[in-house]
C-alpha cells in the first residue's frame, strides 16, 4: 500500500509525500524487489530536487540489496538488469562528487550486469535491457571523454546497441533519440580528432535519427535542439574549410531548427 501511495504522489510531482511513502515501503515491504525499487525511486526523486547525497545513499542501499539477492541467483535476468540500472545511476552521481575513477568503475560494472541481462533473449523485457546497455555504454564513452579512454570505440558500441533495438522497433522515439545523442557526441569527438569521414558519417546518422523523431513527435524539444546544434557544427566545419556556400546552407538549417525549438517545444528547458 505504501508503495502505491508513493507512486501516486510521484506521478503528481508531490515529491515530499512520495519520498515519505517510498521510505515506508522500503522499510516494511515483504517483497525485496519492491523495497529495491522504492530506494531507486527515492534516488531518482532526490536527483530531481538536487539532493545528491540522499540520491547516492538510496542507490547504494538498493545496490547492496540487489547484490545480496544476486549471491543467491547470479544469473537472474531481472536482478542483473536492476543492478545495471542502479550502477549506472551511481556512476552518474560520482561526477557530482568529483569521484571520477569511481564513475568509470561503476559504468563498467553497469555494463557487466546488463550484458548478463541481454544474454537472455527470451526475456519479455529483452529490448529494454539492450537499450539500457546502450545507455550505460554511452555514459562510459562520455566519461572517457573527460578522463581518457577509447571514446570512439565506446560510442560506436553504444550506437550499434541502439541500432540493434531499432532493427526490431524502428519507431521507438526514446531509442531513436538516444541513438541521435550518441551519434551527435561522436561527431564532436571525431571532429576534434580530425577524423573527417567518421565526423560526416556520425552527422548523417544523428540527422536521420533526430529527423525521424520529429516526424513521430513534432514537439520533441531535445531532438529539435540537437538538430540545430549538429547543423551548426557542420556549418563551423565548412567555415573552417573556407567553404562558405556549404557553411551558409547548414547555418540556415541550424537557425531553422532553433526557431522550431522555440516555437514548437515551448516547455523545453534549454
mmCIF file of C-alpha atoms in Angstrom:
data_model
loop_
_atom_site.group_PDB
_atom_site.id
_atom_site.type_symbol
_atom_site.label_atom_id
_atom_site.label_comp_id
_atom_site.label_asym_id
_atom_site.label_seq_id
_atom_site.Cartn_x
_atom_site.Cartn_y
_atom_site.Cartn_z
ATOM 1 C CA UNK A 1 0.000 0.000 0.000
ATOM 2 C CA UNK A 2 2.799 2.447 0.908
ATOM 3 C CA UNK A 3 4.423 1.827 -2.483
ATOM 4 C CA UNK A 4 1.170 2.649 -4.284
ATOM 5 C CA UNK A 5 0.848 5.889 -2.297
ATOM 6 C CA UNK A 6 4.441 6.752 -3.116
ATOM 7 C CA UNK A 7 3.957 6.050 -6.824
ATOM 8 C CA UNK A 8 0.770 8.124 -6.921
ATOM 9 C CA UNK A 9 2.388 11.130 -5.242
ATOM 10 C CA UNK A 10 5.428 10.735 -7.508
ATOM 11 C CA UNK A 11 3.195 10.830 -10.598
ATOM 12 C CA UNK A 12 1.753 14.142 -9.315
ATOM 13 C CA UNK A 13 5.263 15.531 -8.585
ATOM 14 C CA UNK A 14 4.422 15.664 -4.873
ATOM 15 C CA UNK A 15 7.962 14.656 -4.051
ATOM 16 C CA UNK A 16 7.982 15.123 -0.278
ATOM 17 C CA UNK A 17 4.964 12.862 0.144
ATOM 18 C CA UNK A 18 6.326 10.403 -2.413
ATOM 19 C CA UNK A 19 9.624 10.078 -0.517
ATOM 20 C CA UNK A 20 7.747 9.592 2.761
ATOM 21 C CA UNK A 21 5.763 6.638 1.425
ATOM 22 C CA UNK A 22 8.643 5.116 -0.545
ATOM 23 C CA UNK A 23 10.712 5.164 2.673
ATOM 24 C CA UNK A 24 7.915 3.329 4.469
ATOM 25 C CA UNK A 25 7.689 0.848 1.615
ATOM 26 C CA UNK A 26 11.446 0.187 1.567
ATOM 27 C CA UNK A 27 11.447 -0.417 5.345
ATOM 28 C CA UNK A 28 8.350 -2.587 5.646
ATOM 29 C CA UNK A 29 7.820 -4.427 2.357
ATOM 30 C CA UNK A 30 7.969 -8.213 2.415
ATOM 31 C CA UNK A 31 8.911 -8.143 -1.270
ATOM 32 C CA UNK A 32 12.643 -7.459 -1.831
ATOM 33 C CA UNK A 33 12.212 -6.169 -5.402
ATOM 34 C CA UNK A 34 9.605 -3.673 -4.236
ATOM 35 C CA UNK A 35 11.939 -2.399 -1.498
ATOM 36 C CA UNK A 36 14.754 -2.064 -4.050
ATOM 37 C CA UNK A 37 12.527 -0.161 -6.449
ATOM 38 C CA UNK A 38 11.405 2.149 -3.621
ATOM 39 C CA UNK A 39 15.047 3.036 -2.878
ATOM 40 C CA UNK A 40 15.695 3.660 -6.578
ATOM 41 C CA UNK A 41 12.595 5.854 -6.832
ATOM 42 C CA UNK A 42 13.816 7.922 -3.855
ATOM 43 C CA UNK A 43 17.185 8.159 -5.580
ATOM 44 C CA UNK A 44 15.568 9.431 -8.772
ATOM 45 C CA UNK A 45 13.458 11.993 -6.911
ATOM 46 C CA UNK A 46 16.494 13.133 -4.920
ATOM 47 C CA UNK A 47 18.387 13.849 -8.154
ATOM 48 C CA UNK A 48 15.389 15.836 -9.413
ATOM 49 C CA UNK A 49 15.431 18.028 -6.287
ATOM 50 C CA UNK A 50 19.270 18.206 -6.309
ATOM 51 C CA UNK A 51 19.718 16.273 -3.059
ATOM 52 C CA UNK A 52 22.652 14.274 -4.380
ATOM 53 C CA UNK A 53 23.734 12.882 -1.000
ATOM 54 C CA UNK A 54 20.295 11.331 -0.491
ATOM 55 C CA UNK A 55 20.328 10.044 -4.059
ATOM 56 C CA UNK A 56 23.691 8.348 -3.559
ATOM 57 C CA UNK A 57 22.627 6.856 -0.214
ATOM 58 C CA UNK A 58 19.465 5.335 -1.681
ATOM 59 C CA UNK A 59 21.100 3.973 -4.837
ATOM 60 C CA UNK A 60 23.848 2.476 -2.650
ATOM 61 C CA UNK A 61 21.240 0.838 -0.437
ATOM 62 C CA UNK A 62 19.464 -0.527 -3.491
ATOM 63 C CA UNK A 63 22.761 -1.869 -4.883
ATOM 64 C CA UNK A 64 23.530 -3.663 -1.601
ATOM 65 C CA UNK A 65 20.122 -5.326 -1.614
ATOM 66 C CA UNK A 66 20.493 -6.327 -5.266
ATOM 67 C CA UNK A 67 23.979 -7.751 -4.644
ATOM 68 C CA UNK A 68 22.634 -9.816 -1.729
ATOM 69 C CA UNK A 69 19.944 -11.323 -3.969
ATOM 70 C CA UNK A 70 22.429 -11.940 -6.798
ATOM 71 C CA UNK A 71 24.566 -14.039 -4.451
ATOM 72 C CA UNK A 72 21.648 -16.455 -4.318
ATOM 73 C CA UNK A 73 20.877 -16.312 -8.058
ATOM 74 C CA UNK A 74 23.697 -14.685 -10.032
ATOM 75 C CA UNK A 75 22.118 -15.327 -13.451
ATOM 76 C CA UNK A 76 18.686 -13.868 -12.706
ATOM 77 C CA UNK A 77 17.877 -11.570 -15.634
ATOM 78 C CA UNK A 78 15.708 -9.115 -13.712
ATOM 79 C CA UNK A 79 18.256 -8.730 -10.917
ATOM 80 C CA UNK A 80 21.127 -8.193 -13.364
ATOM 81 C CA UNK A 81 19.079 -5.571 -15.199
ATOM 82 C CA UNK A 82 18.292 -3.796 -11.922
ATOM 83 C CA UNK A 83 21.967 -3.934 -10.946
ATOM 84 C CA UNK A 84 22.918 -2.411 -14.296
ATOM 85 C CA UNK A 85 20.429 0.425 -13.872
ATOM 86 C CA UNK A 86 21.461 1.074 -10.275
ATOM 87 C CA UNK A 87 25.200 1.191 -11.005
ATOM 88 C CA UNK A 88 24.623 3.480 -13.997
ATOM 89 C CA UNK A 89 22.833 5.950 -11.705
ATOM 90 C CA UNK A 90 25.596 5.682 -9.110
ATOM 91 C CA UNK A 91 28.184 6.293 -11.828
ATOM 92 C CA UNK A 92 26.349 9.406 -12.963
ATOM 93 C CA UNK A 93 26.260 10.680 -9.375
ATOM 94 C CA UNK A 94 30.006 10.252 -8.883
ATOM 95 C CA UNK A 95 30.662 13.223 -11.189
ATOM 96 C CA UNK A 96 28.806 15.483 -8.750
ATOM 97 C CA UNK A 97 31.273 14.438 -6.047
ATOM 98 C CA UNK A 98 34.334 14.642 -8.354
ATOM 99 C CA UNK A 99 34.948 10.915 -7.877
ATOM 100 C CA UNK A 100 35.915 10.267 -11.476
ATOM 101 C CA UNK A 101 37.693 6.933 -11.063
ATOM 102 C CA UNK A 102 34.575 5.648 -9.288
ATOM 103 C CA UNK A 103 32.466 6.980 -12.155
ATOM 104 C CA UNK A 104 34.393 4.822 -14.632
ATOM 105 C CA UNK A 105 34.289 1.759 -12.390
ATOM 106 C CA UNK A 106 30.550 1.998 -11.847
ATOM 107 C CA UNK A 107 29.706 2.482 -15.526
ATOM 108 C CA UNK A 108 31.811 -0.587 -16.337
ATOM 109 C CA UNK A 109 30.044 -2.515 -13.592
ATOM 110 C CA UNK A 110 26.679 -1.427 -15.008
ATOM 111 C CA UNK A 111 27.693 -2.704 -18.451
ATOM 112 C CA UNK A 112 28.851 -6.020 -16.939
ATOM 113 C CA UNK A 113 25.453 -6.692 -15.352
ATOM 114 C CA UNK A 114 23.460 -5.527 -18.365
ATOM 115 C CA UNK A 115 25.442 -7.813 -20.666
ATOM 116 C CA UNK A 116 24.335 -10.717 -18.484
ATOM 117 C CA UNK A 117 20.735 -9.490 -18.721
ATOM 118 C CA UNK A 118 20.769 -9.164 -22.526
ATOM 119 C CA UNK A 119 22.089 -12.703 -22.864
ATOM 120 C CA UNK A 120 18.514 -13.771 -22.039
ATOM 121 C CA UNK A 121 16.958 -13.019 -25.422
ATOM 122 C CA UNK A 122 13.724 -14.782 -24.470
ATOM 123 C CA UNK A 123 13.025 -12.370 -21.605
ATOM 124 C CA UNK A 124 9.925 -10.188 -22.237
ATOM 125 C CA UNK A 125 11.965 -7.047 -21.447
ATOM 126 C CA UNK A 126 14.897 -8.034 -23.648
ATOM 127 C CA UNK A 127 14.765 -4.920 -25.852
ATOM 128 C CA UNK A 128 14.550 -2.674 -22.802
ATOM 129 C CA UNK A 129 17.656 -4.364 -21.414
ATOM 130 C CA UNK A 130 19.509 -3.826 -24.712
ATOM 131 C CA UNK A 131 18.515 -0.139 -24.675
ATOM 132 C CA UNK A 132 19.776 0.182 -21.094
ATOM 133 C CA UNK A 133 23.060 -1.413 -22.156
ATOM 134 C CA UNK A 134 23.394 1.154 -24.931
ATOM 135 C CA UNK A 135 22.758 3.971 -22.473
ATOM 136 C CA UNK A 136 25.375 2.759 -19.979
ATOM 137 C CA UNK A 137 27.863 2.322 -22.814
ATOM 138 C CA UNK A 138 27.198 5.903 -23.936
ATOM 139 C CA UNK A 139 27.739 7.050 -20.342
ATOM 140 C CA UNK A 140 31.090 5.275 -20.311
ATOM 141 C CA UNK A 141 32.087 6.979 -23.579
ATOM 142 C CA UNK A 142 31.190 10.375 -22.071
ATOM 143 C CA UNK A 143 33.331 9.541 -19.031
ATOM 144 C CA UNK A 144 36.200 8.575 -21.335
ATOM 145 C CA UNK A 145 35.883 11.997 -22.979
ATOM 146 C CA UNK A 146 36.602 13.609 -19.609
ATOM 147 C CA UNK A 147 39.219 11.172 -18.383
ATOM 148 C CA UNK A 148 40.754 9.500 -21.417
ATOM 149 C CA UNK A 149 39.968 6.118 -22.926
ATOM 150 C CA UNK A 150 38.572 4.524 -26.069
ATOM 151 C CA UNK A 151 35.980 7.232 -26.714
ATOM 152 C CA UNK A 152 35.272 6.493 -30.376
ATOM 153 C CA UNK A 153 35.158 2.711 -29.950
ATOM 154 C CA UNK A 154 32.809 3.013 -26.984
ATOM 155 C CA UNK A 155 30.464 5.428 -28.779
ATOM 156 C CA UNK A 156 30.405 3.054 -31.765
ATOM 157 C CA UNK A 157 29.486 0.213 -29.411
ATOM 158 C CA UNK A 158 26.607 2.252 -27.958
ATOM 159 C CA UNK A 159 25.410 3.177 -31.455
ATOM 160 C CA UNK A 160 25.462 -0.462 -32.594
ATOM 161 C CA UNK A 161 23.454 -1.426 -29.492
ATOM 162 C CA UNK A 162 20.750 1.157 -30.215
ATOM 163 C CA UNK A 163 20.634 0.112 -33.871
ATOM 164 C CA UNK A 164 20.017 -3.473 -32.732
ATOM 165 C CA UNK A 165 16.917 -2.315 -30.845
ATOM 166 C CA UNK A 166 15.729 -0.174 -33.763
ATOM 167 C CA UNK A 167 16.015 -3.118 -36.157
ATOM 168 C CA UNK A 168 13.094 -4.598 -34.179
ATOM 169 C CA UNK A 169 11.260 -1.411 -33.087
ATOM 170 C CA UNK A 170 12.152 1.216 -35.725
ATOM 171 C CA UNK A 171 9.633 3.770 -34.414
ATOM 172 C CA UNK A 172 10.793 3.885 -30.794
ATOM 173 C CA UNK A 173 11.159 7.616 -30.130
ATOM 174 C CA UNK A 174 13.181 7.035 -26.977
ATOM 175 C CA UNK A 175 15.705 4.746 -28.696
ATOM 176 C CA UNK A 176 15.927 6.952 -31.796
ATOM 177 C CA UNK A 177 16.672 9.945 -29.599
ATOM 178 C CA UNK A 178 19.311 8.018 -27.631
ATOM 179 C CA UNK A 179 20.900 6.937 -30.928
ATOM 180 C CA UNK A 180 20.892 10.534 -32.137
ATOM 181 C CA UNK A 181 22.584 11.794 -28.978
ATOM 182 C CA UNK A 182 25.307 9.144 -29.195
ATOM 183 C CA UNK A 183 25.939 9.970 -32.868
ATOM 184 C CA UNK A 184 25.985 13.713 -32.149
ATOM 185 C CA UNK A 185 28.534 13.184 -29.371
ATOM 186 C CA UNK A 186 30.618 11.067 -31.757
ATOM 187 C CA UNK A 187 30.501 13.953 -34.249
ATOM 188 C CA UNK A 188 32.178 16.327 -31.795
ATOM 189 C CA UNK A 189 34.823 13.789 -30.764
ATOM 190 C CA UNK A 190 35.688 12.768 -34.335
ATOM 191 C CA UNK A 191 35.955 16.418 -35.396
ATOM 192 C CA UNK A 192 38.354 17.111 -32.523
ATOM 193 C CA UNK A 193 40.401 14.099 -33.580
ATOM 194 C CA UNK A 194 40.275 15.225 -37.232
ATOM 195 C CA UNK A 195 38.557 12.041 -38.420
ATOM 196 C CA UNK A 196 36.546 13.678 -41.176
ATOM 197 C CA UNK A 197 34.900 10.571 -42.642
ATOM 198 C CA UNK A 198 33.679 9.463 -39.222
ATOM 199 C CA UNK A 199 32.506 13.012 -38.466
ATOM 200 C CA UNK A 200 30.360 13.121 -41.611
ATOM 201 C CA UNK A 201 29.007 9.599 -41.054
ATOM 202 C CA UNK A 202 28.071 10.463 -37.478
ATOM 203 C CA UNK A 203 26.261 13.594 -38.689
ATOM 204 C CA UNK A 204 24.230 11.596 -41.214
ATOM 205 C CA UNK A 205 23.161 9.081 -38.570
ATOM 206 C CA UNK A 206 22.363 11.763 -35.990
ATOM 207 C CA UNK A 207 20.410 13.813 -38.532
ATOM 208 C CA UNK A 208 18.410 10.769 -39.653
ATOM 209 C CA UNK A 209 17.636 9.699 -36.078
ATOM 210 C CA UNK A 210 16.533 13.128 -34.848
ATOM 211 C CA UNK A 211 14.578 13.833 -38.066
ATOM 212 C CA UNK A 212 12.681 10.566 -37.602
ATOM 213 C CA UNK A 213 11.907 11.554 -34.011
ATOM 214 C CA UNK A 214 10.446 14.869 -35.246
ATOM 215 C CA UNK A 215 8.303 13.024 -37.787
ATOM 216 C CA UNK A 216 6.924 10.849 -34.989
ATOM 217 C CA UNK A 217 6.820 13.513 -32.243
ATOM 218 C CA UNK A 218 6.941 17.028 -33.793
ATOM 219 C CA UNK A 219 7.268 18.815 -30.415
ATOM 220 C CA UNK A 220 10.196 16.768 -29.108
ATOM 221 C CA UNK A 221 12.338 19.652 -27.869
ATOM 222 C CA UNK A 222 15.593 17.789 -27.248
ATOM 223 C CA UNK A 223 15.649 16.412 -30.807
ATOM 224 C CA UNK A 224 14.800 19.790 -32.345
ATOM 225 C CA UNK A 225 17.503 21.455 -30.276
ATOM 226 C CA UNK A 226 20.063 18.802 -31.167
ATOM 227 C CA UNK A 227 19.181 19.084 -34.874
ATOM 228 C CA UNK A 228 20.064 22.749 -34.569
ATOM 229 C CA UNK A 229 23.363 22.011 -32.825
ATOM 230 C CA UNK A 230 24.567 19.323 -35.256
ATOM 231 C CA UNK A 231 23.803 21.549 -38.257
ATOM 232 C CA UNK A 232 25.664 24.374 -36.538
ATOM 233 C CA UNK A 233 28.611 22.006 -36.035
ATOM 234 C CA UNK A 234 28.539 21.249 -39.773
ATOM 235 C CA UNK A 235 28.443 24.978 -40.551
ATOM 236 C CA UNK A 236 31.512 25.533 -38.355
ATOM 237 C CA UNK A 237 33.295 22.652 -40.099
ATOM 238 C CA UNK A 238 32.672 24.163 -43.528
ATOM 239 C CA UNK A 239 33.615 27.666 -42.368
ATOM 240 C CA UNK A 240 36.912 26.259 -41.106
ATOM 241 C CA UNK A 241 37.335 24.725 -44.562
ATOM 242 C CA UNK A 242 36.527 28.105 -46.214
ATOM 243 C CA UNK A 243 33.535 26.546 -47.996
ATOM 244 C CA UNK A 244 31.165 29.380 -47.180
ATOM 245 C CA UNK A 245 28.392 28.222 -49.517
ATOM 246 C CA UNK A 246 28.064 24.914 -47.653
ATOM 247 C CA UNK A 247 28.534 26.697 -44.343
ATOM 248 C CA UNK A 248 25.609 29.017 -45.043
ATOM 249 C CA UNK A 249 23.367 26.122 -46.029
ATOM 250 C CA UNK A 250 23.994 24.360 -42.728
ATOM 251 C CA UNK A 251 23.823 27.597 -40.750
ATOM 252 C CA UNK A 252 20.395 28.336 -42.241
ATOM 253 C CA UNK A 253 19.275 24.825 -41.278
ATOM 254 C CA UNK A 254 20.610 25.290 -37.742
ATOM 255 C CA UNK A 255 18.678 28.553 -37.453
ATOM 256 C CA UNK A 256 15.531 26.891 -38.802
ATOM 257 C CA UNK A 257 15.646 24.114 -36.198
ATOM 258 C CA UNK A 258 16.479 26.613 -33.454
ATOM 259 C CA UNK A 259 13.356 28.620 -34.303
ATOM 260 C CA UNK A 260 11.287 25.415 -34.361
ATOM 261 C CA UNK A 261 12.592 24.525 -30.908
ATOM 262 C CA UNK A 262 11.422 27.875 -29.565
ATOM 263 C CA UNK A 263 8.015 27.855 -31.272
ATOM 264 C CA UNK A 264 7.071 24.168 -31.033
ATOM 265 C CA UNK A 265 8.695 22.984 -27.821
ATOM 266 C CA UNK A 266 7.618 25.819 -25.535
ATOM 267 C CA UNK A 267 8.227 23.761 -22.369
ATOM 268 C CA UNK A 268 11.698 22.613 -23.393
ATOM 269 C CA UNK A 269 14.434 23.573 -20.907
ATOM 270 C CA UNK A 270 17.411 24.945 -22.842
#
